mmCIF file of C-alpha atoms in Angstrom:
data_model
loop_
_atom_site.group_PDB
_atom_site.id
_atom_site.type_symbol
_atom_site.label_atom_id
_atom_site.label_comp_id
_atom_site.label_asym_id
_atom_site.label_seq_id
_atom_site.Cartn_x
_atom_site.Cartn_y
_atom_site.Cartn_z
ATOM 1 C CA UNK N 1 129.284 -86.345 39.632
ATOM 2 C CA UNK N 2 132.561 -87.977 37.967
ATOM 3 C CA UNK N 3 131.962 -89.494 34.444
ATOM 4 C CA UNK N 4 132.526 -93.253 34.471
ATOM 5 C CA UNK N 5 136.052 -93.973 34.012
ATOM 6 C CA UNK N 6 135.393 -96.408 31.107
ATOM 7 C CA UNK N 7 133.631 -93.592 29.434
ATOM 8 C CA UNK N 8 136.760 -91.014 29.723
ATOM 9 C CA UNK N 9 138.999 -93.902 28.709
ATOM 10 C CA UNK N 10 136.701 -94.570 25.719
ATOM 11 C CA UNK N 11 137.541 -91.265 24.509
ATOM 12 C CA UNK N 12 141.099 -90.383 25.383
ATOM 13 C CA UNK N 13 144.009 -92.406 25.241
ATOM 14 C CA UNK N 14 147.126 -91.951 27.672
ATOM 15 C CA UNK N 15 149.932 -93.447 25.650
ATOM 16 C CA UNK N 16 152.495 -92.799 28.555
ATOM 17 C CA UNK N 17 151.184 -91.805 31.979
ATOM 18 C CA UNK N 18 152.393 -88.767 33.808
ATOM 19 C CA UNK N 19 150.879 -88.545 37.064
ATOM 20 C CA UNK N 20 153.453 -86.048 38.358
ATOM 21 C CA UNK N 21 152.952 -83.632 35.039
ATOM 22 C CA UNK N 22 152.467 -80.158 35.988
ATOM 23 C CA UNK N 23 150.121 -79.646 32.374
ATOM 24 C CA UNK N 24 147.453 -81.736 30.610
ATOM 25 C CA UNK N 25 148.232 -81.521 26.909
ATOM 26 C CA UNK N 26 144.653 -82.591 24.487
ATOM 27 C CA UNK N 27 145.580 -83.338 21.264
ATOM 28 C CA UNK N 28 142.775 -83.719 18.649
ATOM 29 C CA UNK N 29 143.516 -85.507 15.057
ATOM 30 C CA UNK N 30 143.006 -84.469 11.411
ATOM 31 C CA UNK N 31 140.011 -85.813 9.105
ATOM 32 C CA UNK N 32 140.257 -89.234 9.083
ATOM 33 C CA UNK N 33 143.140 -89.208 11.495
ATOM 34 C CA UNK N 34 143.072 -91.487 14.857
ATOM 35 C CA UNK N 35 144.958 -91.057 18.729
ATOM 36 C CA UNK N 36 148.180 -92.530 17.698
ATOM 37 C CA UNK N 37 149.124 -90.656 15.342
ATOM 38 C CA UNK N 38 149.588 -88.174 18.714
ATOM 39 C CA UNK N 39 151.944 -91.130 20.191
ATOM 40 C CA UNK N 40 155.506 -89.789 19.575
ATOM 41 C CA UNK N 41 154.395 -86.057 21.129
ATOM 42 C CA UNK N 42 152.991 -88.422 24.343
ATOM 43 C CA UNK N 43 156.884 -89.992 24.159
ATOM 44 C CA UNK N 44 158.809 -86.885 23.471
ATOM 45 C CA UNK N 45 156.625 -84.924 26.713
ATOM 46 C CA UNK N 46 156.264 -87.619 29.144
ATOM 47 C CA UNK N 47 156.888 -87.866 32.303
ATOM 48 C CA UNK N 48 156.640 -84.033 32.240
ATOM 49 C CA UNK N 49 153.410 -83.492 31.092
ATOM 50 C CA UNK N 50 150.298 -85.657 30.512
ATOM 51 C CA UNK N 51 149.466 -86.004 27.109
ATOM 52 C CA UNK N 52 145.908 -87.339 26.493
ATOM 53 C CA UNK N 53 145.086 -88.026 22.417
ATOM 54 C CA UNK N 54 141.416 -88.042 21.329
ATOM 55 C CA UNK N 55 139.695 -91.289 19.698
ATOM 56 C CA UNK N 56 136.574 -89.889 17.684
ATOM 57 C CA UNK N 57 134.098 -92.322 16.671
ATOM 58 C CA UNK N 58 134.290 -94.703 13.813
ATOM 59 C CA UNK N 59 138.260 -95.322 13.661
ATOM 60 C CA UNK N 60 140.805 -98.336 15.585
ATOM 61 C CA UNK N 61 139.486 -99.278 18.356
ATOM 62 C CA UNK N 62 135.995 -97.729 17.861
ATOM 63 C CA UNK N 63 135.710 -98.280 14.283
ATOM 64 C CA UNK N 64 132.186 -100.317 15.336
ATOM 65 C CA UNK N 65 130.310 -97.083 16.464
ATOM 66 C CA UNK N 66 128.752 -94.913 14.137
ATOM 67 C CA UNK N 67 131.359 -91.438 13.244
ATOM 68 C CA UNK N 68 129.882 -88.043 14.317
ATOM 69 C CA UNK N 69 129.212 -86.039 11.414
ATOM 70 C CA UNK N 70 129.415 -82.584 12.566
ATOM 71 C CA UNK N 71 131.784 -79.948 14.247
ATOM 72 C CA UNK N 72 129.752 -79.269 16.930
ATOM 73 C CA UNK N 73 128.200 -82.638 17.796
ATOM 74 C CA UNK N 74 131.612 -83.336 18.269
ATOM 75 C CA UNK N 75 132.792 -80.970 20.031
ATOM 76 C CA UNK N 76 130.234 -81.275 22.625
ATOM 77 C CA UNK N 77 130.967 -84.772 23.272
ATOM 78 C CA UNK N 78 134.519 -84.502 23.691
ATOM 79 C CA UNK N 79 133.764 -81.331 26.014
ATOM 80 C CA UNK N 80 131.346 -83.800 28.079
ATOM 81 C CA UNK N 81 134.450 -86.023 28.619
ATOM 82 C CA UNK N 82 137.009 -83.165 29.589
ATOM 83 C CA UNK N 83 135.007 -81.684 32.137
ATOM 84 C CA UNK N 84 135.768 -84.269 34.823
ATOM 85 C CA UNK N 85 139.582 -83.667 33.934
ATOM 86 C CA UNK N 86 139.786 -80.363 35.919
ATOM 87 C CA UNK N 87 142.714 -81.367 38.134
ATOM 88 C CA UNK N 88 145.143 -79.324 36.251
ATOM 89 C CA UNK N 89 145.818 -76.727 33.703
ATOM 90 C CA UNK N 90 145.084 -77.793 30.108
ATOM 91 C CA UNK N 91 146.302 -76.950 26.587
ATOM 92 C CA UNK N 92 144.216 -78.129 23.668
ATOM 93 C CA UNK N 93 146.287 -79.282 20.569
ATOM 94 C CA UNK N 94 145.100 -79.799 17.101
ATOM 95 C CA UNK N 95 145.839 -80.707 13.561
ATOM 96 C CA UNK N 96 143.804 -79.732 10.700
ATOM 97 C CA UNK N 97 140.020 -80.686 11.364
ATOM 98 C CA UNK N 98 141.230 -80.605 15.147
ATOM 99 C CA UNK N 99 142.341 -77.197 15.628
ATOM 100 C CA UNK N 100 138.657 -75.930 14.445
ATOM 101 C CA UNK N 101 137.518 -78.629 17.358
ATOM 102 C CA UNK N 102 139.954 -77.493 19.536
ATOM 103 C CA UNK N 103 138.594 -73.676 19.180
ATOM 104 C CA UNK N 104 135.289 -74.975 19.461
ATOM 105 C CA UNK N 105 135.984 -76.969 23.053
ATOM 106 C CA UNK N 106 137.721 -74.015 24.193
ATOM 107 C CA UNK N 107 134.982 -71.610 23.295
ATOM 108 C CA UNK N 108 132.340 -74.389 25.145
ATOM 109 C CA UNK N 109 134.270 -74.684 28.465
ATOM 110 C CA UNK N 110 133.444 -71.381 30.366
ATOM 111 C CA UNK N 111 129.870 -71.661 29.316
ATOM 112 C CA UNK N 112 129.788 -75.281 30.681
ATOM 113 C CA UNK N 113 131.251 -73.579 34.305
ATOM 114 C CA UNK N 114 135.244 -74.411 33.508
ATOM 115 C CA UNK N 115 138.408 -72.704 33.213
ATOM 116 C CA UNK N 116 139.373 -71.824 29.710
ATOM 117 C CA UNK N 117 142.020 -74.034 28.438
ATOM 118 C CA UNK N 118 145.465 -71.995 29.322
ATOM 119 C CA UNK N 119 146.693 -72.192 25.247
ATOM 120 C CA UNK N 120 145.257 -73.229 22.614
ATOM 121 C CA UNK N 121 148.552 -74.827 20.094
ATOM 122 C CA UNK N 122 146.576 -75.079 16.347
ATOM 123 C CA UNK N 123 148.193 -76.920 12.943
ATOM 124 C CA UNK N 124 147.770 -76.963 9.582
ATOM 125 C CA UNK N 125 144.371 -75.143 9.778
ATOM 126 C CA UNK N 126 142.972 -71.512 8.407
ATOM 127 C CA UNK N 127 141.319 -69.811 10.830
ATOM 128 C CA UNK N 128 137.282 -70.924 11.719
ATOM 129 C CA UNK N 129 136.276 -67.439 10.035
ATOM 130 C CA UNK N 130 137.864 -68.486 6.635
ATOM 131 C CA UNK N 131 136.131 -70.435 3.971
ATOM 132 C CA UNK N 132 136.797 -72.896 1.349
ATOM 133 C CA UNK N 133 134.034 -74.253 -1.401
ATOM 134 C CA UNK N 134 135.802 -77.908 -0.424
ATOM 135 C CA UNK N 135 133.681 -80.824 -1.237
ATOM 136 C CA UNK N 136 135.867 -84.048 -0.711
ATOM 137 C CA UNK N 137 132.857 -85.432 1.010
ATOM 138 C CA UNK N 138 131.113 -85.931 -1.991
ATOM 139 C CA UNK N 139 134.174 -87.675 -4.181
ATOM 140 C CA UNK N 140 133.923 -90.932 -4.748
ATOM 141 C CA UNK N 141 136.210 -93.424 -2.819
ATOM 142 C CA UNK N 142 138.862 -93.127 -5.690
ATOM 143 C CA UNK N 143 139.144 -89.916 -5.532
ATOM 144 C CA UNK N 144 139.283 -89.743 -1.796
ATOM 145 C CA UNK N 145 142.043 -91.965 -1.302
ATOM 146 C CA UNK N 146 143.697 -90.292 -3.777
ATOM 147 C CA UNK N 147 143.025 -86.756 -1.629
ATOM 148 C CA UNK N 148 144.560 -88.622 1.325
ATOM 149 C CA UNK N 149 147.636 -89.843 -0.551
ATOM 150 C CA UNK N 150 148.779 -86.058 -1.731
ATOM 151 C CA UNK N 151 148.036 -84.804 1.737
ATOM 152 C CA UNK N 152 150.884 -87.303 2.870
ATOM 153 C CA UNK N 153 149.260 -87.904 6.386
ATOM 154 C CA UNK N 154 148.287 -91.676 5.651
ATOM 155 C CA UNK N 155 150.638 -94.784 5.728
ATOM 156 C CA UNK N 156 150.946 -95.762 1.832
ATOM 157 C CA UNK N 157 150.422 -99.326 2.699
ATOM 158 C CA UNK N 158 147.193 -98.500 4.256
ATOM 159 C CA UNK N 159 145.594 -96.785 1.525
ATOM 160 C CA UNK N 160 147.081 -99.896 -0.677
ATOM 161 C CA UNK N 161 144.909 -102.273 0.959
ATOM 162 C CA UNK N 162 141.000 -102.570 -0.086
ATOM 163 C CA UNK N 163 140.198 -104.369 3.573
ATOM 164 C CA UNK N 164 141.731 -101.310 5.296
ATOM 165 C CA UNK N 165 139.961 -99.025 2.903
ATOM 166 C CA UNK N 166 136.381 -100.318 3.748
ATOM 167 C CA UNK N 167 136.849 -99.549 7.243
ATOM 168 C CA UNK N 168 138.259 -96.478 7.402
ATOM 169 C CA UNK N 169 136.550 -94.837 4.759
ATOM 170 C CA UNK N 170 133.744 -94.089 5.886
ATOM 171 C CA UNK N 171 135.078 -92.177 8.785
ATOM 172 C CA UNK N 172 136.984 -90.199 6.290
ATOM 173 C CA UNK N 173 134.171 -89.230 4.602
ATOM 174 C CA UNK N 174 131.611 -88.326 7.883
ATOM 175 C CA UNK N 175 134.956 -86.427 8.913
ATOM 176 C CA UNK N 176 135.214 -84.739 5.727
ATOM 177 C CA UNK N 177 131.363 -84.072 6.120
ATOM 178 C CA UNK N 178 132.155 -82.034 9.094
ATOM 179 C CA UNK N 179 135.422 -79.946 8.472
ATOM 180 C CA UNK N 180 133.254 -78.543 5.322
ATOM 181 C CA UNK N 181 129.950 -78.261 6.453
ATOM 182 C CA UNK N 182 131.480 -76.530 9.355
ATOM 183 C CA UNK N 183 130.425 -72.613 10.036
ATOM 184 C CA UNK N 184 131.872 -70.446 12.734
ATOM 185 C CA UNK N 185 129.932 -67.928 15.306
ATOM 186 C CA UNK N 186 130.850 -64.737 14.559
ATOM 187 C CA UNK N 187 130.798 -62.949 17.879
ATOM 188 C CA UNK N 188 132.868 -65.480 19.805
ATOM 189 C CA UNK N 189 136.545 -65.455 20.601
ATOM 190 C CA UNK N 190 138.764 -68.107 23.135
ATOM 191 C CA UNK N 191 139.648 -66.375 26.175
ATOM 192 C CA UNK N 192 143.579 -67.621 25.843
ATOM 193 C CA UNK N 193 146.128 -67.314 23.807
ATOM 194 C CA UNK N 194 146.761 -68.970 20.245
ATOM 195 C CA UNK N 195 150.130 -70.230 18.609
ATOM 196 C CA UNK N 196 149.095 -71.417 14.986
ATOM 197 C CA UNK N 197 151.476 -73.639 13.432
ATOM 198 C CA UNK N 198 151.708 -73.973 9.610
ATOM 199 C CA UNK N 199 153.716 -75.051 6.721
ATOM 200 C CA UNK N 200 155.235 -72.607 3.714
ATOM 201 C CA UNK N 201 154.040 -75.029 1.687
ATOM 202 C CA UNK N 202 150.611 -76.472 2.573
ATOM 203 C CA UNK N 203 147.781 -75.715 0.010
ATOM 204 C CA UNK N 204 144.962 -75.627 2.210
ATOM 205 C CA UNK N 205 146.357 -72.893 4.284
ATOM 206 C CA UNK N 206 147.747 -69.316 3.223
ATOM 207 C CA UNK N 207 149.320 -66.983 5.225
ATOM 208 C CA UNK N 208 146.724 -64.330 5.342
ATOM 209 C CA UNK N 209 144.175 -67.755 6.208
ATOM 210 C CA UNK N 210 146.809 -68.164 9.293
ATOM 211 C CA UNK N 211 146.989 -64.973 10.343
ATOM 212 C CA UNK N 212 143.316 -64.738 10.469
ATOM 213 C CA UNK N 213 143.531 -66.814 13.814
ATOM 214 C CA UNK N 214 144.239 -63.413 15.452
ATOM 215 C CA UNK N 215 140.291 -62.000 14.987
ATOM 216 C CA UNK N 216 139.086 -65.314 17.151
ATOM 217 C CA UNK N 217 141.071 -64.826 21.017
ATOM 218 C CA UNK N 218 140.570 -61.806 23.225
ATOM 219 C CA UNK N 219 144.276 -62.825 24.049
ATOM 220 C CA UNK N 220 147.388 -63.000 21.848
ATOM 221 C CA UNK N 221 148.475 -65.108 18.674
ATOM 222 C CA UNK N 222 151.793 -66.148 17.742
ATOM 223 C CA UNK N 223 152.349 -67.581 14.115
ATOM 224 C CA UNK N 224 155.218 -69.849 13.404
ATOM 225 C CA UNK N 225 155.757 -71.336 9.973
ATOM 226 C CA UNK N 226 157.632 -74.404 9.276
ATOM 227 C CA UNK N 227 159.276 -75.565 6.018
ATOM 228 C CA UNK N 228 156.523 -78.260 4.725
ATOM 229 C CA UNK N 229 152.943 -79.160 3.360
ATOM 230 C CA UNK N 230 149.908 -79.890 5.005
ATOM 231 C CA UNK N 231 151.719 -82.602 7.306
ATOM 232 C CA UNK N 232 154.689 -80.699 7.918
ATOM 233 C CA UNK N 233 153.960 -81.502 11.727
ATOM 234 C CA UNK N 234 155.445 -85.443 10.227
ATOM 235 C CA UNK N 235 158.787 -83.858 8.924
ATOM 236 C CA UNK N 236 159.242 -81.679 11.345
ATOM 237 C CA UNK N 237 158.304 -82.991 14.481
ATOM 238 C CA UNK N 238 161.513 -82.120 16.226
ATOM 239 C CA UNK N 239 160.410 -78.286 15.954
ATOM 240 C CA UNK N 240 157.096 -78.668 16.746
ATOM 241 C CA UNK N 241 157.828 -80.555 19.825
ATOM 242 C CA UNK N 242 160.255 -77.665 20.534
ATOM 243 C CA UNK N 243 157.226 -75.280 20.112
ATOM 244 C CA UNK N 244 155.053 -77.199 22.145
ATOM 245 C CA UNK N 245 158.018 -77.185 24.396
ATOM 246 C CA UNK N 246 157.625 -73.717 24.843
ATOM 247 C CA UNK N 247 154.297 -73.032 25.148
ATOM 248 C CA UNK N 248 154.234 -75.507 28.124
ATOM 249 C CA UNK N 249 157.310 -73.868 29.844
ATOM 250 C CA UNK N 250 155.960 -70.516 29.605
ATOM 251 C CA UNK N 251 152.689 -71.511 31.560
ATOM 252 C CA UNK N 252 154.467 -73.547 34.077
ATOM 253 C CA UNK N 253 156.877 -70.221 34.435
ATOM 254 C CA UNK N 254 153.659 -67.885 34.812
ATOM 255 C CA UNK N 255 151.888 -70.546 37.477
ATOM 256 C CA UNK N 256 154.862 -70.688 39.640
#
């Protein structure tokens, strides 16, 4: 039985519609992060390809409902709201907090009776199997806000204003919660390929934590790294739209 429309559109946001695109392209924010910040990939793909952004709990337009606090809770929710969306090939897409959700969708689908996404495009993340001793969760707000300003991933103005503060913080923190409390299944891998994106310069993620991607598909991984820090997906957006480009060609070439 289809899911409710109101209930898909609850979830994902369709910025520019593309009901002639070949590919559905997910995209799944950072911590704290909302849909729009997926709105200039939408632009740059459309009318080519459907790009569908995520809304989690807690943030924008949702910022009444209570955040989900955990990976997995997550993941399973988002997965209940894909599954009616099996009209045509999809690519999950995700930055930070949402390539580990993307990885966990992807690893949920075939057990839920669908397809395996056809890529899975991750940013700015070390692979599920490797582990920080991170604890922004428990900062206080100060210290928080001052985490989000040196990641460079939040409008300055934003974090400048208390009102704004109060309601997104808490979100930050119950995402926080999640990314760190996080822990991987050892004896599952996607069944598609992996293109990890990361920057030369981003602190959270080394090389060798990049690489690692490789140990969690049964297919291939390509690693591409971009001048930048954690957000080098902002600065650079030119090349990772080129990327994405790419990855999208090269299914529609293989499907045709």
């Amino acid at each position: 039985m289809r899911q409710p429309t109101q209930h898909v559109e609850k979830w994902l946001r369709r910025f520019h519609p593309a009901p002639d695109g070949e590919t559905r392209l997910v995209c799944l924010p950072h911590a704290g992060g909302s849909a729009s910040f997926f709105h200039p990939v939408s632009k740059a793909l459309a009318p080519a390809v459907e790009v569908l952004a995520v809304q989690y709990p807690g943030r924008q337009d949702r910022r009444h409902e209570p955040a989900v606090d955990t990976i997995s809770d997550l993941a399973d929710q988002i997965l209940d709201t894909l599954r009616h969306l099996d009209d045509r090939p999809l690519v999950l897409f995700g930055h930070s907090m949402g390539a580990v959700l993307g990885y966990e969708v992807a690893l949920r689908m075939p057990a839920a009776g669908l397809p395996p996404p056809v890529h899975l495009v991750v940013s700015g993340r070390r692979a599920p199997s490797r582990y920080r001793d991170e604890r922004v969760r428990h900062l206080s707000d100060d210290r928080i806000v001052s985490e989000l300003r040196d990641l460079s991933g939040t409008e300055p103005a934003m974090l400048a204003d208390p009102e704004l503060l109060e309601m997104i913080l808490p979100a930050v923190r119950s995402d926080y919660r999640a990314i760190e409390t996080y822990r991987h299944a050892p004896d599952q891998r996607v069944d598609c390929p992996i293109t990890v994106l990361t920057g030369d310069r981003d602190s959270r993620v080394s090389l060798d934590e990049a690489h690692a991607w490789a140990e969690h598909t049964t297919g291939p991984m390509d690693l591409h790294v971009l001048p930048g820090g954690h957000f080098f997906l902002v600065d650079r957006s030119a090349d990772v739209i080129a990327k994405l480009r790419q990855v999208l060609s090269a299914r529609a070439a293989r499907s045709s």
